[in-house]
Tab-separated table of C-alpha atoms in Angstrom:
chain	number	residue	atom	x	y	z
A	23	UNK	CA	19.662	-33.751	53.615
A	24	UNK	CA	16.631	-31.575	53.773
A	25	UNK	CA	18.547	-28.692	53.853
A	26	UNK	CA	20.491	-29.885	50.639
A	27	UNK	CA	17.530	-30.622	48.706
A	28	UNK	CA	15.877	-27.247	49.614
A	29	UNK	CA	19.019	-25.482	48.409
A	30	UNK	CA	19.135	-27.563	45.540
A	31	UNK	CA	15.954	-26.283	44.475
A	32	UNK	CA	16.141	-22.779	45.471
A	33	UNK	CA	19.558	-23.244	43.080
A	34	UNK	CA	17.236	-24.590	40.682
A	35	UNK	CA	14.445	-21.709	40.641
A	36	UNK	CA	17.727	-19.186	40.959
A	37	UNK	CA	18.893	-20.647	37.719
A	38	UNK	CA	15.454	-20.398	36.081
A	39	UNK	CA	14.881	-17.337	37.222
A	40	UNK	CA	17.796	-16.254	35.863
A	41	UNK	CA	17.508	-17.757	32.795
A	42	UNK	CA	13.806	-15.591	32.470
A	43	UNK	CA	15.846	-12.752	33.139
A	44	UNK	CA	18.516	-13.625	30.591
A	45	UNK	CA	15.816	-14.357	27.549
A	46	UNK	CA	13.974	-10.886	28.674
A	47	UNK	CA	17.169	-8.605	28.677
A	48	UNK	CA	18.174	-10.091	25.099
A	49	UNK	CA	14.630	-9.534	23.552
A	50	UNK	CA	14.922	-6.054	25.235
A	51	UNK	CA	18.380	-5.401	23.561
A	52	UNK	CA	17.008	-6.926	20.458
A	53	UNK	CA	13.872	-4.625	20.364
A	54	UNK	CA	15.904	-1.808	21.063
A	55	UNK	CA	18.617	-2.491	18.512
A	56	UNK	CA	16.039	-2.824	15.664
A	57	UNK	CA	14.079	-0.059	16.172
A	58	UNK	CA	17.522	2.217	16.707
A	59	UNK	CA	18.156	0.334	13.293
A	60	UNK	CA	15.133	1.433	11.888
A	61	UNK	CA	15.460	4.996	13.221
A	62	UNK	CA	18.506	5.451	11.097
A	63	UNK	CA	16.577	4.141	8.309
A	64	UNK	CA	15.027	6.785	8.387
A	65	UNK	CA	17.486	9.524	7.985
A	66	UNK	CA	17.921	10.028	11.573
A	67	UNK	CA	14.246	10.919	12.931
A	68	UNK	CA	15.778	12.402	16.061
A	69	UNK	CA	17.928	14.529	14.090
A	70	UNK	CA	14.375	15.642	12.252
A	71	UNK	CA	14.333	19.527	11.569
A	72	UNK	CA	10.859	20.082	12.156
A	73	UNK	CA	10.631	22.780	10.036
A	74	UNK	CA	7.749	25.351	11.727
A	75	UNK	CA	5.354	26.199	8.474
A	76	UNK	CA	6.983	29.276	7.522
A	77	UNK	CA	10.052	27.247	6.533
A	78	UNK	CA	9.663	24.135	5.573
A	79	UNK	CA	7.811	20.359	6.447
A	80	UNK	CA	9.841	17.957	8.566
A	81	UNK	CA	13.789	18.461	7.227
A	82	UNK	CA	12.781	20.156	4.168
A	83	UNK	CA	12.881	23.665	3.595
A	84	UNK	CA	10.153	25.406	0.785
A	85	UNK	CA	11.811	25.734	-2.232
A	86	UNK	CA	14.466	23.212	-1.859
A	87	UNK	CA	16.053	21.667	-4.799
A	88	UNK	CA	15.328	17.890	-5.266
A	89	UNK	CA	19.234	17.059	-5.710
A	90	UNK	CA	19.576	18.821	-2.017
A	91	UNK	CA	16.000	17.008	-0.775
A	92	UNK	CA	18.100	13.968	-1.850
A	93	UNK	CA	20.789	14.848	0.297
A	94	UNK	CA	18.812	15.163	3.466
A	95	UNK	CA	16.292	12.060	2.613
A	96	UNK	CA	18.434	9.493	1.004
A	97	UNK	CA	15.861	7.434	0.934
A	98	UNK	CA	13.247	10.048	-1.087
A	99	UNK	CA	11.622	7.989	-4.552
A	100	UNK	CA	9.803	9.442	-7.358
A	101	UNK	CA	6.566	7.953	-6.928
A	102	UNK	CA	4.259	9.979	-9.989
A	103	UNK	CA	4.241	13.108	-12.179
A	104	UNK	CA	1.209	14.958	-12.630
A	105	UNK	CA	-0.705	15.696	-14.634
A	106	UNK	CA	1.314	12.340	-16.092
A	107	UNK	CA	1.937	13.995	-19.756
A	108	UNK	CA	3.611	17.457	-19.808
A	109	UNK	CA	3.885	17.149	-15.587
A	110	UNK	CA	3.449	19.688	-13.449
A	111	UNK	CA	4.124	18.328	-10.332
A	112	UNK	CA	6.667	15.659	-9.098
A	113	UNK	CA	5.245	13.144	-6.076
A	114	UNK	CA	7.710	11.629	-3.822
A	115	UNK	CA	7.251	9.602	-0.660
A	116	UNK	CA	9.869	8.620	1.618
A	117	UNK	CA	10.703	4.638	1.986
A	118	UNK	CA	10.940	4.630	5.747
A	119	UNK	CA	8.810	7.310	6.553
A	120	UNK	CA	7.129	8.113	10.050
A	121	UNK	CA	3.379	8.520	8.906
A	122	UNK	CA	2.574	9.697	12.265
A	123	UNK	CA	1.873	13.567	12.404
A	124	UNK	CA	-0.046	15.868	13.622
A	125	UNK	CA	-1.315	13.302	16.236
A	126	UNK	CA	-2.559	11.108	13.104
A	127	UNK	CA	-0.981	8.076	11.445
A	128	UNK	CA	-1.629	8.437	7.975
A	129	UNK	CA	-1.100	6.279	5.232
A	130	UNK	CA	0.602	7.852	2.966
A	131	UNK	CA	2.846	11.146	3.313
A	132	UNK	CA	4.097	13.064	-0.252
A	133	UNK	CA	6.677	15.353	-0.683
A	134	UNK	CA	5.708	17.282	-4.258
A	135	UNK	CA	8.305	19.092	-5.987
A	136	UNK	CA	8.036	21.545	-9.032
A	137	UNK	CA	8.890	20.648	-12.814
A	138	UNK	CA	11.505	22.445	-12.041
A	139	UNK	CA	12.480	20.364	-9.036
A	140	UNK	CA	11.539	22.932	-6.022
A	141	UNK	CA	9.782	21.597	-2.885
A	142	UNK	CA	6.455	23.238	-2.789
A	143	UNK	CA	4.066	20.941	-0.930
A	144	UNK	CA	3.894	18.470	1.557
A	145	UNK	CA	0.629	16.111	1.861
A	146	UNK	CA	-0.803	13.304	3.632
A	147	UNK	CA	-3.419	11.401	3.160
A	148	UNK	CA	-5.803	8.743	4.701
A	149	UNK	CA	-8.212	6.768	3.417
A	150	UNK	CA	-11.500	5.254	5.078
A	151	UNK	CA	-14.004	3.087	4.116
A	152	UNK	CA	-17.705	3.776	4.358
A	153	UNK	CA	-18.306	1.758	7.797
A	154	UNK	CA	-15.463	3.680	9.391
A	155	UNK	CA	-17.620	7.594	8.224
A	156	UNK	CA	-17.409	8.652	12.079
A	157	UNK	CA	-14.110	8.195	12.576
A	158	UNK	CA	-13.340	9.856	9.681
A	159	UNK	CA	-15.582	13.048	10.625
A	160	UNK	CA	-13.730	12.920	13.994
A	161	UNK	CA	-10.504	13.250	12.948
A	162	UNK	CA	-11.421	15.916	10.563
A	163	UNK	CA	-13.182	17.708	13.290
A	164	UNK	CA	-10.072	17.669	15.443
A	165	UNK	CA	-7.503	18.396	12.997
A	166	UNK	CA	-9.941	21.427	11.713
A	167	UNK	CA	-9.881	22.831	15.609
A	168	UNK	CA	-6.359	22.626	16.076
A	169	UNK	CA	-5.234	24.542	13.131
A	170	UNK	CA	-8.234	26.973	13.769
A	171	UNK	CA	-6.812	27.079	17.104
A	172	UNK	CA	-3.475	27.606	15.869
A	173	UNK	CA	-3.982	29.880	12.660
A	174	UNK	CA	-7.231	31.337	13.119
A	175	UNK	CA	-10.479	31.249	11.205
A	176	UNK	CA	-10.245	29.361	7.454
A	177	UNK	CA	-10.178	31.804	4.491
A	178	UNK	CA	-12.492	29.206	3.751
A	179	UNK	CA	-14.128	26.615	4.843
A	180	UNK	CA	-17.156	24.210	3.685
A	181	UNK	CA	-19.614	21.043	4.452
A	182	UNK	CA	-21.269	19.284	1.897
A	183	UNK	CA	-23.224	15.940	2.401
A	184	UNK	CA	-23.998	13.387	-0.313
A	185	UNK	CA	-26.582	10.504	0.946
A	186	UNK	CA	-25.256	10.689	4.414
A	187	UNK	CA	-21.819	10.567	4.020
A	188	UNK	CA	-19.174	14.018	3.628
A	189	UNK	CA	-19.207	15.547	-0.221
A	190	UNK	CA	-16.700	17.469	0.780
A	191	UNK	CA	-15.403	19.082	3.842
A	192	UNK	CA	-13.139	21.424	3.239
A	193	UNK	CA	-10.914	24.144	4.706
A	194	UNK	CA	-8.153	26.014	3.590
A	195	UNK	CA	-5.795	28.561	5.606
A	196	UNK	CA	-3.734	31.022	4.098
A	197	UNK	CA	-0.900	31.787	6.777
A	198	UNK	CA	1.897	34.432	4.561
A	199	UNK	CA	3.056	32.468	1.630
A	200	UNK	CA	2.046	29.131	2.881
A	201	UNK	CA	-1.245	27.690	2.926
A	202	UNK	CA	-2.810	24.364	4.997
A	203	UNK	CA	-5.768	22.139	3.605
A	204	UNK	CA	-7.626	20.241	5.339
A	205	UNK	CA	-9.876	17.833	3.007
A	206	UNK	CA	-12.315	15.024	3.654
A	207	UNK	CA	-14.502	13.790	0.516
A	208	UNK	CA	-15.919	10.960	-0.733
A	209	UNK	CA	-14.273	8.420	-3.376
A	210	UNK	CA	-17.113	8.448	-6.142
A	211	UNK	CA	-15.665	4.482	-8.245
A	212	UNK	CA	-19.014	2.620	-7.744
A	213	UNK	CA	-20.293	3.269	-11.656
A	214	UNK	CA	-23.187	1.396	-13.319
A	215	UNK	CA	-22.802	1.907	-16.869
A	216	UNK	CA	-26.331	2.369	-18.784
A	217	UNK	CA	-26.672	2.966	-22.215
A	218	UNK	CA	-28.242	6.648	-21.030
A	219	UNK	CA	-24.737	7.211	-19.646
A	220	UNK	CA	-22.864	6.406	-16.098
A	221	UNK	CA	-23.867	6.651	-12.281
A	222	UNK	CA	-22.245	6.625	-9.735
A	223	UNK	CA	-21.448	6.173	-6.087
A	224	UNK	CA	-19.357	6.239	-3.058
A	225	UNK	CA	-16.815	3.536	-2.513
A	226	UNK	CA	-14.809	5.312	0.227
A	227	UNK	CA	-13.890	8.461	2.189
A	228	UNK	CA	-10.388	10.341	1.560
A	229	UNK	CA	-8.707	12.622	4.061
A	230	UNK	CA	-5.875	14.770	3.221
A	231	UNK	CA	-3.699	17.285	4.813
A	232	UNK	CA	-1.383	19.707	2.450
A	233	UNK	CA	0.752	22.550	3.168
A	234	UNK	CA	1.656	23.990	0.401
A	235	UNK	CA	4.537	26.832	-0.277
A	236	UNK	CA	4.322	29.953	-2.626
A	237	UNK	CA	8.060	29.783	-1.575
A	238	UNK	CA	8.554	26.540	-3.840
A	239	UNK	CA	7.068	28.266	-6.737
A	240	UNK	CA	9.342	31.338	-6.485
A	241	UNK	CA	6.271	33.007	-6.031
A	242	UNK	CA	7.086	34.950	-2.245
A	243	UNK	CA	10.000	36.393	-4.142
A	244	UNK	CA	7.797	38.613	-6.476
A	245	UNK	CA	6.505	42.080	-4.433
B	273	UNK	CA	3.709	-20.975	36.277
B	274	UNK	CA	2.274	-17.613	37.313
B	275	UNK	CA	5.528	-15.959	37.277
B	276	UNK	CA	6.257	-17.879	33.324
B	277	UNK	CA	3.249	-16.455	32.735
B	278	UNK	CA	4.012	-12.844	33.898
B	279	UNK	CA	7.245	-13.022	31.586
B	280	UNK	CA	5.307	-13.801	28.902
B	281	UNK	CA	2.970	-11.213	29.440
B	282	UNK	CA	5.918	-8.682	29.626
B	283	UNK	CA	7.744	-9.881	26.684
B	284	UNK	CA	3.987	-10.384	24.611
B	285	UNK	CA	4.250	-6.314	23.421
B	286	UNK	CA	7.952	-6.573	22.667
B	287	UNK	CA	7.385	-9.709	20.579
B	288	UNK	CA	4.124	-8.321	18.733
B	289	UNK	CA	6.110	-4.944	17.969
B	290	UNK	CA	9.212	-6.815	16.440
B	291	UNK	CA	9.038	-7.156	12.454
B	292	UNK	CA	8.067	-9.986	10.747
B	293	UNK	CA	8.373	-10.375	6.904
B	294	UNK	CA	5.124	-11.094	5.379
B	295	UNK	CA	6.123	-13.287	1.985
B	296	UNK	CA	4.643	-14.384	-0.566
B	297	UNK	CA	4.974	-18.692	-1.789
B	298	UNK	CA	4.446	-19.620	-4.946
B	299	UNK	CA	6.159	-22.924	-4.995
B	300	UNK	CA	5.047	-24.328	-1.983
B	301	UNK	CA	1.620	-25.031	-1.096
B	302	UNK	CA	0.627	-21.845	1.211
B	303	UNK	CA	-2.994	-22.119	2.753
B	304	UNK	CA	-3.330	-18.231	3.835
B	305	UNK	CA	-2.535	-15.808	1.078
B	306	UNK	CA	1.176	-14.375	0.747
B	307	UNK	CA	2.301	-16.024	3.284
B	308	UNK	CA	4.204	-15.415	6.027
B	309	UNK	CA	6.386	-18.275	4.778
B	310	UNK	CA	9.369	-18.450	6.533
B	311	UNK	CA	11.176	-19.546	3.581
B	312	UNK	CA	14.257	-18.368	1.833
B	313	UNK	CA	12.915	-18.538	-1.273
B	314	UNK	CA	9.815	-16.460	-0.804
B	315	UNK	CA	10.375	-12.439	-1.023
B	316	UNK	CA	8.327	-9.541	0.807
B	317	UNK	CA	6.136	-8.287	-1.386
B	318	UNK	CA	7.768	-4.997	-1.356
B	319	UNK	CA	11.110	-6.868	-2.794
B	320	UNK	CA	9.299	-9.087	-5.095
B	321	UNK	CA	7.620	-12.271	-5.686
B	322	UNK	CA	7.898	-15.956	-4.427
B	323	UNK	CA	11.972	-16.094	-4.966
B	324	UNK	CA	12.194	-13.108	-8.177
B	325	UNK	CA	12.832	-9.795	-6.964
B	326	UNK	CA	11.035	-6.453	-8.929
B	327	UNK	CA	13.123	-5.534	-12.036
B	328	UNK	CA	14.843	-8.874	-12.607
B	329	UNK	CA	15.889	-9.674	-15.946
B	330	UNK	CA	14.183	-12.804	-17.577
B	331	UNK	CA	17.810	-14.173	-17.967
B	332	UNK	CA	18.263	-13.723	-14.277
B	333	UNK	CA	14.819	-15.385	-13.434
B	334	UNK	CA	15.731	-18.338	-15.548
B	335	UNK	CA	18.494	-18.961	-13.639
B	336	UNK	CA	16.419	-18.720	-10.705
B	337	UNK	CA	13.364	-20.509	-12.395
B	338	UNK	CA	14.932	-23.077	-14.739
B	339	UNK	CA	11.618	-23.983	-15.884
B	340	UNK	CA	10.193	-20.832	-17.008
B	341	UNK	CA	8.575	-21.130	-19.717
B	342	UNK	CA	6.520	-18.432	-22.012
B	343	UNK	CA	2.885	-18.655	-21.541
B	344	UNK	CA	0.931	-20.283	-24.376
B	345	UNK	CA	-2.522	-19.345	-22.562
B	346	UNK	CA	-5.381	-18.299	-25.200
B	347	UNK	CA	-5.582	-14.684	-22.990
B	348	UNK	CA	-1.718	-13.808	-23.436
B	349	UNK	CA	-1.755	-14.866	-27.270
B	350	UNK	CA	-4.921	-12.665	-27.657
B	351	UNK	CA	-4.266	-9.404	-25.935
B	352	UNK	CA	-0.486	-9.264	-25.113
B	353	UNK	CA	1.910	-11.363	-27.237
B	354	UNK	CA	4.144	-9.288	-29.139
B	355	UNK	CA	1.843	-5.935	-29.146
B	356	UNK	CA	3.618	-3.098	-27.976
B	357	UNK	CA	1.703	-0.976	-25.453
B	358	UNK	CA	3.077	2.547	-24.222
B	359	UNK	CA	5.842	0.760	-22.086
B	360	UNK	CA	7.186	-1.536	-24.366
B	361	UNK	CA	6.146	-5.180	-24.606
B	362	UNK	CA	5.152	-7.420	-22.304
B	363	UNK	CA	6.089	-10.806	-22.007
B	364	UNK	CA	4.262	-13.523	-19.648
B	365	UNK	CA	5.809	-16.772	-18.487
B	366	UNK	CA	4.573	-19.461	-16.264
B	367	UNK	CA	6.088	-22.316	-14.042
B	368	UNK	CA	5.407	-26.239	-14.434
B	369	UNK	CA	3.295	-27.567	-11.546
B	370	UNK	CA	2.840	-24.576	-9.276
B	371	UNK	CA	0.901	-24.315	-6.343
B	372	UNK	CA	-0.435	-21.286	-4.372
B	373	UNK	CA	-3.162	-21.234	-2.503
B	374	UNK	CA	-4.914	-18.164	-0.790
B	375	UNK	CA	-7.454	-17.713	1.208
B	376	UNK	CA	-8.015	-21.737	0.757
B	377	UNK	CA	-8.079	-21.808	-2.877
B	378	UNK	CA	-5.844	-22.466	-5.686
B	379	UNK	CA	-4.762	-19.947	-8.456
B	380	UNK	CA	-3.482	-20.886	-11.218
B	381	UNK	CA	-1.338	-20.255	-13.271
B	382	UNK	CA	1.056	-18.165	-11.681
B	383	UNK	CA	2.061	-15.386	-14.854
B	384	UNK	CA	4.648	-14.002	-14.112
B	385	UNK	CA	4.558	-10.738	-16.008
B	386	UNK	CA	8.004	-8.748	-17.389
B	387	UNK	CA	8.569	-5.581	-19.734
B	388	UNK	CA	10.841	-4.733	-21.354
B	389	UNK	CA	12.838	-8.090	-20.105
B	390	UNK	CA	12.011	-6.800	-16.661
B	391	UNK	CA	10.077	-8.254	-13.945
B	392	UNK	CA	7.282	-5.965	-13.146
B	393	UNK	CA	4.295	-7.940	-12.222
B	394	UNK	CA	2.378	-11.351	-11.362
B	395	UNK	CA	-1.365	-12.676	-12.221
B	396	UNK	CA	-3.486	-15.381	-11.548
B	397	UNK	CA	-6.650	-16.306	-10.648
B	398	UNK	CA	-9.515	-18.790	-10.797
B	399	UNK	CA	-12.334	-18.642	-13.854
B	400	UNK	CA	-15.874	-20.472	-13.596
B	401	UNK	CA	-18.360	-21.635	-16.190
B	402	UNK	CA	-21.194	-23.767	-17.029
B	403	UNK	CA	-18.773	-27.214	-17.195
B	404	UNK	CA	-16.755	-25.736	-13.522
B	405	UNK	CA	-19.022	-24.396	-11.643
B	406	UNK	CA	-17.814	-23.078	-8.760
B	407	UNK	CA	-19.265	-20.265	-5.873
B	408	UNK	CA	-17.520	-16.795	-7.315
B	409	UNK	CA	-18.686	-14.951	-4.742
B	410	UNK	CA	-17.362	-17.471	-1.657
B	411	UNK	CA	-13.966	-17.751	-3.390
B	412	UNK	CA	-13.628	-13.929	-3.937
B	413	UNK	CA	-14.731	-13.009	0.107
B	414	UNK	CA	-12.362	-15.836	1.117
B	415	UNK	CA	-9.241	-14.139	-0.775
B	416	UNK	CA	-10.217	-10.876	0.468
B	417	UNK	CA	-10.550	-12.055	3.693
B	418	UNK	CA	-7.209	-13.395	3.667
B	419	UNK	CA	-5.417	-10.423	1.870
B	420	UNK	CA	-7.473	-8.095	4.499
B	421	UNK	CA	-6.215	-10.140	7.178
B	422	UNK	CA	-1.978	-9.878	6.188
B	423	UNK	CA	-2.468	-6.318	4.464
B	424	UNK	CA	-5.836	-4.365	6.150
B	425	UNK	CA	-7.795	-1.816	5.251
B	426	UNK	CA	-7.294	-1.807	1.491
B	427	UNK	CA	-6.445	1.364	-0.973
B	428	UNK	CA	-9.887	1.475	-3.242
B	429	UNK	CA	-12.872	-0.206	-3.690
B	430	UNK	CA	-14.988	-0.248	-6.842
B	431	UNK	CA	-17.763	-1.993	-8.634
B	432	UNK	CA	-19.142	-2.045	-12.464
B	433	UNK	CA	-22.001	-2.650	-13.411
B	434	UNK	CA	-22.592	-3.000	-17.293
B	435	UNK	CA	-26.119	-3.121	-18.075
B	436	UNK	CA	-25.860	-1.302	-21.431
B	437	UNK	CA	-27.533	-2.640	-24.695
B	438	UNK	CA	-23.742	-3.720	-26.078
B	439	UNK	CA	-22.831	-6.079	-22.646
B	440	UNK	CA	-26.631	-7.606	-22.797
B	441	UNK	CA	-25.966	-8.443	-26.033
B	442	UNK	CA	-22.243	-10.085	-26.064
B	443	UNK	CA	-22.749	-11.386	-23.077
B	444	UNK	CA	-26.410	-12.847	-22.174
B	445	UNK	CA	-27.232	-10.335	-19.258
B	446	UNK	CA	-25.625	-7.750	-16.712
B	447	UNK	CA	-21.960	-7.625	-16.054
B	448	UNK	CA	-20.956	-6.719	-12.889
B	449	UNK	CA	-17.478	-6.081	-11.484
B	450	UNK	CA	-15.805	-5.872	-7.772
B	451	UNK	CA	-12.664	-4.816	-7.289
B	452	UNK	CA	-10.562	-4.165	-4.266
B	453	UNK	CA	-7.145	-3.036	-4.311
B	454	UNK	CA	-4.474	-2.599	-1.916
B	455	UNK	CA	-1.368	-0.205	-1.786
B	456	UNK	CA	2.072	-1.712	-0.348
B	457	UNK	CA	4.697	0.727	-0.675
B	458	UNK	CA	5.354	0.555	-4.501
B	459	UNK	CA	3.333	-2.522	-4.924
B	460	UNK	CA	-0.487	-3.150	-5.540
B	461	UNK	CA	-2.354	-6.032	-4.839
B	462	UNK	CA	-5.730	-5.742	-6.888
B	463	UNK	CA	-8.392	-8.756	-6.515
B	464	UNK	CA	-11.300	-8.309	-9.048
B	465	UNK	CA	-14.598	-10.824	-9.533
B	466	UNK	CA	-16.118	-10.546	-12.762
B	467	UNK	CA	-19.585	-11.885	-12.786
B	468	UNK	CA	-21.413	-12.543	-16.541
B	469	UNK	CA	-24.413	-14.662	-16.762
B	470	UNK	CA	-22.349	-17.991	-18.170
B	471	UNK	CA	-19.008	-16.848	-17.371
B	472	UNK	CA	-17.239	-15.887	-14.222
B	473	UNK	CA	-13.844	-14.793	-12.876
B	474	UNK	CA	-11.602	-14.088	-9.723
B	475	UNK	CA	-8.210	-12.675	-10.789
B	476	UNK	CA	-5.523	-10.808	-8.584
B	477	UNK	CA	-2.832	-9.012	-9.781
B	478	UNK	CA	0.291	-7.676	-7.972
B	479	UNK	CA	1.964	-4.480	-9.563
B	480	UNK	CA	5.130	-3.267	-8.848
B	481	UNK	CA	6.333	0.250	-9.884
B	482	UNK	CA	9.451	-0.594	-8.316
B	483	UNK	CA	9.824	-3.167	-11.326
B	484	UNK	CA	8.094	-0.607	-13.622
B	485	UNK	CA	10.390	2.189	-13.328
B	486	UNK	CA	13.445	-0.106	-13.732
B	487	UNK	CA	11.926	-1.409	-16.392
B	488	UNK	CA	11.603	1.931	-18.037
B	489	UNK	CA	14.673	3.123	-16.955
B	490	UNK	CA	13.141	6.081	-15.103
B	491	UNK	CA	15.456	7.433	-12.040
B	492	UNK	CA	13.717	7.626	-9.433
């Protein structure tokens, strides 16, 4: 009788157990289905190109028609023309986009074509408010050794401070026909309006990277 | 109990990671802003507004919305009925007896904001003066809180401060303006406080481009 309850119990905490099991292996299949869902959202990320600079950003080669853009990035939207009247430049972001790059997750990631519809420039960009300054100076630190460490010195580089916090730091390779920025500045939209005319101050910090393409203006094909 | 509570430490990360749909309730009493409402009737942001999605026709909304109505409020007969702007016209319509409440506080009314027939964009907020007095300044952190806390670190920031001869004039004393906005995907959420010495004002306004380029038939 002892016996019998004690394997009635141990049947018990077998069934439970397995039970556990059961609810962790379907959350696992779950989690792994959506994100494998979400990976093909994405155009494929494994099958991302990774384009090195000379070529391209991500899937995207330099000079790339839009239509063909299209083709590779389904999910590319027109986002803003500038400047917004007579446009030079066509912004489009990606809707399921993997911000991460670089070693950074940024919040926003561009792909700018041409008027005429060329790929020319890929940026990303990051904004920080004013409490969150050292972070901010970090990561443009480190991003600003690794493509020193990568392409060499800037062609040029700069660091301006405005009541403690960056002006603008700034730093801009030219590498052949393609060049990388590396930007962190200060958001100037506090404004006190007098009748002597407007002030104004920080409100936050921006930090972009671009990589931009003489390729997508046609421009490396003139010698 | 310490093996339940192993599981559930395993399975925490998993369950943390998986998506969940941050909505936004207009017609049922929400006490943290936008939700999430698991309700079928309340959209993600980034697909539209309590149950209208972005670009919706007015005829389509009405069947949704049976009692929309076209606002008769004193600001959208001043500034917006029937003037044609550089996108077309604008047209605001409101609900009978909504209720939405973020960040503990009611807004109302809900406008819900179309051009060109097109569903493009919602505001509301809460105004204070002399006869309701109320603490602008509370009301506005609370709603930021609670935006901050579904959406984080927001977009932009701003202030204005009007302390020119005209504003002193017209309106007793400084102006000053706060405004924080956030970007989600094609959508912005901007909350703004407007502080005058007799007169103030919380508003928040959701954009969509989404509805704004279908509105203006631009491919995207």
């Amino acid at each position: 009788m002892q016996r019998g309850k004690r394997g009635n119990a141990m049947i018990e905490v077998m069934g439970k157990r397995a039970f556990l099991n059961a609810v962790m292996v379907a959350v696992l299949l779950l989690f792994i289905s959506e994100n494998a869902g979400s990976a093909n959202g994405q155009g494929g990320l494994a099958e991302e190109r990774n384009y090195n600079l000379a070529e391209g950003f991500r899937s995207l080669k330099w000079g790339a028609q839009l239509a063909d853009a299209k083709k590779i990035y389904p999910d590319l939207l027109f986002v803003e023309q500038i400047p917004r009247t007579d446009p030079k430049y066509l912004y489009y972001r990606r809707k399921n986009e993997n911000k991460t790059f670089s070693g950074l997750e940024w919040d926003r990631i561009m792909y700018v074509f041409t008027k005429s519809k060329d790929f020319v420039s890929a940026d990303a960009e990051t904004r920080f408010e004013l409490e969150d300054k050292d972070k901010a100076i970090a990561q443009y630190n480190d991003l600003y050794q690794k493509i020193t460490a990568k392409y060499g010195k800037p062609f040029h580089a700069e660091k301006t401070d405005e009541k403690g916090y960056p002006f603008l730091y700034s730093g801009i390779w030219h590498i052949g026909s393609e060049s990388v920025s590396l930007d962190l500045g200060s958001i100037n939209d506090n404004k006190i309006y007098k009748d002597s005319g407007v002030e104004s101050e920080i409100s936050m910090l921006e930090f972009k990277l671009g990589m931009y393409s003489d390729k997508g203006e046609g421009k490396a094909l003139d010698f | 109990m310490k093996k339940m509570r192993a599981y559930f430490l395993f399975l925490l990360p998993f369950l943390l990671l998986s998506p969940i749909p941050l909505s936004t309730g207009a017609d049922v009493t929400v006490n943290e802003a936008f939700g999430p409402i698991r309700n079928e009737r309340n959209l993600s942001i980034v697909d539209g507004f309590a149950a209208l999605k972005w670009g919706v026709s007015v005829e389509d909304a009405h069947k949704i919305y049976p009692d929309l109505r076209e606002d008769s409020s004193k600001f959208y007969t001043q500034y917006y009925k029937g003037k044609k702007g550089p996108d077309g016209v604008y047209v605001f319509y409101v609900r009978n007896n909504e209720n939405l409440r973020v960040g503990g506080h009611s807004l109302e009314p809900i406008e819900y904001r179309f051009l060109q027939g097109k569903f493009v964009a919602v505001g509301m907020g809460v105004s204070c003066d002399e006869d309701t007095p109320c603490n602008t300044e509370a009301i506005y952190q609370d709603i930021v809180k609670a935006i901050r806390k579904i959406y984080g670190k927001p977009y932009n920031l701003a202030s204005r401060t009007y302390q020119d001869d005209a504003t002193v004039s017209k309106t007793g004393g400084i102006e000053k303006v706060q405004e924080i906005e956030w970007k989600i995907e094609d959508e912005t959420i901007t909350v703004s406080k407007s502080v005058e010495p007799k007169f103030s004002s919380i508003d928040i306004f959701i954009f969509s481009y989404q509805g704004y380029f279908s509105a203006t038939g631009q491919e995207r």
